[in-house]
């Protein structure tokens, strides 16, 4: 049994027992490496800002790689991070480790495409529009043509290597794009994506764009009327659709009823966020930091007082007023909390 397999089995047992102090190490890692970005999307909360994770903090991450199942690299735009290529290559040395890169995709050229394919990385590309006009309205000052050029570079490298890089489209559904959901199916098929993720804009950074809180009845009706068409077309094309948009009944009734939060993150994952001073959380929406990667060691963060408090509260159903309101009011389905 490899160290990875032994740690994963131990972590499964400790999670099942809902232990507060863990002997296992995290099996997942998320990291916001930089807040720098080449775009200023209308709904983004991280700009204007130019923060990079300090090299000394980033150096604490690779010792976890032999034990990790997944790592999720985020920004800003992770391809702006000076040490990203080194992290990508070091993680690629571990065959069990799946790397996910959340990116706008527009900085991917032939050289980066070769590095991505060589690292067996999986891409989650935030696009938000399948038409040039809507794309350029939301993803300012991005150009739709630059996105298509990057996708061509990736697909060209795939063809040369004889592989198919796993690619997902992330769509933050808002007023500007909610009537265009069917167009994503053909876009995904044409550009060799495997999955389309539809999720609601949760915040109010873009005035007037959040159609969910408070609910815009007419917009939500148009949105939900399209979903059967989208799902049928995706199934016919062999595409997977992940949809965390509020159900019609929930939107009509207002806020979802409070319920116990079933979340695995405090037992599974660490999430480092340079946009919050390199504080470490179980997941990006969490409110209470476990520690700070600049000043604390990973072992003390993983089993420190805050980590144990997260586990205790979730195990006893006391997450309300401690965990993120987005989580406790049911904005995410079970796949996001696993």
PDB file of N, CA and C in Angstrom, residues 15 19 43 58 77 99 130 141 149 152 169 201 219 229 247 285 313:
ATOM      1  N   UNK A  15     -13.091  10.427   8.982  1.00  0.00           N
ATOM      2  CA  UNK A  15     -14.272  11.202   8.600  1.00  0.00           C
ATOM      3  C   UNK A  15     -15.548  10.475   8.989  1.00  0.00           C
ATOM      4  N   UNK A  19     -14.139  12.398  13.775  1.00  0.00           N
ATOM      5  CA  UNK A  19     -13.151  12.753  14.780  1.00  0.00           C
ATOM      6  C   UNK A  19     -12.784  14.229  14.677  1.00  0.00           C
ATOM      7  N   UNK A  43     -18.524  40.668 -12.395  1.00  0.00           N
ATOM      8  CA  UNK A  43     -19.037  40.101 -11.154  1.00  0.00           C
ATOM      9  C   UNK A  43     -17.928  39.662 -10.206  1.00  0.00           C
ATOM     10  N   UNK A  58       4.393  29.243  -0.383  1.00  0.00           N
ATOM     11  CA  UNK A  58       4.165  28.257  -1.447  1.00  0.00           C
ATOM     12  C   UNK A  58       5.028  27.014  -1.254  1.00  0.00           C
ATOM     13  N   UNK A  77      -5.784  35.007 -11.842  1.00  0.00           N
ATOM     14  CA  UNK A  77      -5.453  34.126 -12.952  1.00  0.00           C
ATOM     15  C   UNK A  77      -4.181  33.377 -12.601  1.00  0.00           C
ATOM     16  N   UNK A  99      -4.658  17.435 -10.893  1.00  0.00           N
ATOM     17  CA  UNK A  99      -4.555  18.887 -10.807  1.00  0.00           C
ATOM     18  C   UNK A  99      -5.697  19.536 -11.587  1.00  0.00           C
ATOM     19  N   UNK A 130     -21.195  32.229 -24.510  1.00  0.00           N
ATOM     20  CA  UNK A 130     -20.839  31.470 -25.702  1.00  0.00           C
ATOM     21  C   UNK A 130     -20.963  32.305 -26.962  1.00  0.00           C
ATOM     22  N   UNK A 141     -11.360  43.311 -20.184  1.00  0.00           N
ATOM     23  CA  UNK A 141     -11.500  43.678 -21.594  1.00  0.00           C
ATOM     24  C   UNK A 141     -11.188  42.505 -22.514  1.00  0.00           C
ATOM     25  N   UNK A 149      -8.520  31.228 -29.620  1.00  0.00           N
ATOM     26  CA  UNK A 149      -7.130  30.911 -29.957  1.00  0.00           C
ATOM     27  C   UNK A 149      -6.500  30.005 -28.899  1.00  0.00           C
ATOM     28  N   UNK A 152      -7.889  26.514 -29.246  1.00  0.00           N
ATOM     29  CA  UNK A 152      -7.256  25.853 -30.392  1.00  0.00           C
ATOM     30  C   UNK A 152      -5.861  25.351 -30.031  1.00  0.00           C
ATOM     31  N   UNK A 169     -16.428  23.952 -18.609  1.00  0.00           N
ATOM     32  CA  UNK A 169     -16.821  25.349 -18.705  1.00  0.00           C
ATOM     33  C   UNK A 169     -17.507  25.737 -17.399  1.00  0.00           C
ATOM     34  N   UNK A 201     -24.661  33.510  -9.791  1.00  0.00           N
ATOM     35  CA  UNK A 201     -23.923  34.607  -9.170  1.00  0.00           C
ATOM     36  C   UNK A 201     -24.476  34.777  -7.759  1.00  0.00           C
ATOM     37  N   UNK A 219     -37.055  36.750 -14.958  1.00  0.00           N
ATOM     38  CA  UNK A 219     -35.774  36.201 -15.393  1.00  0.00           C
ATOM     39  C   UNK A 219     -35.640  34.735 -14.996  1.00  0.00           C
ATOM     40  N   UNK A 229     -34.318  21.887 -22.264  1.00  0.00           N
ATOM     41  CA  UNK A 229     -33.685  21.893 -23.584  1.00  0.00           C
ATOM     42  C   UNK A 229     -32.172  21.726 -23.464  1.00  0.00           C
ATOM     43  N   UNK A 247     -33.681  25.679  -7.499  1.00  0.00           N
ATOM     44  CA  UNK A 247     -34.865  25.087  -8.112  1.00  0.00           C
ATOM     45  C   UNK A 247     -35.985  26.113  -8.184  1.00  0.00           C
ATOM     46  N   UNK A 285     -15.417  29.329   0.815  1.00  0.00           N
ATOM     47  CA  UNK A 285     -16.512  30.103   1.371  1.00  0.00           C
ATOM     48  C   UNK A 285     -16.501  30.148   2.900  1.00  0.00           C
ATOM     49  N   UNK A 313     -18.552  21.327  15.312  1.00  0.00           N
ATOM     50  CA  UNK A 313     -19.841  21.960  15.011  1.00  0.00           C
ATOM     51  C   UNK A 313     -20.579  21.215  13.898  1.00  0.00           C
TER      52      UNK A 313
END
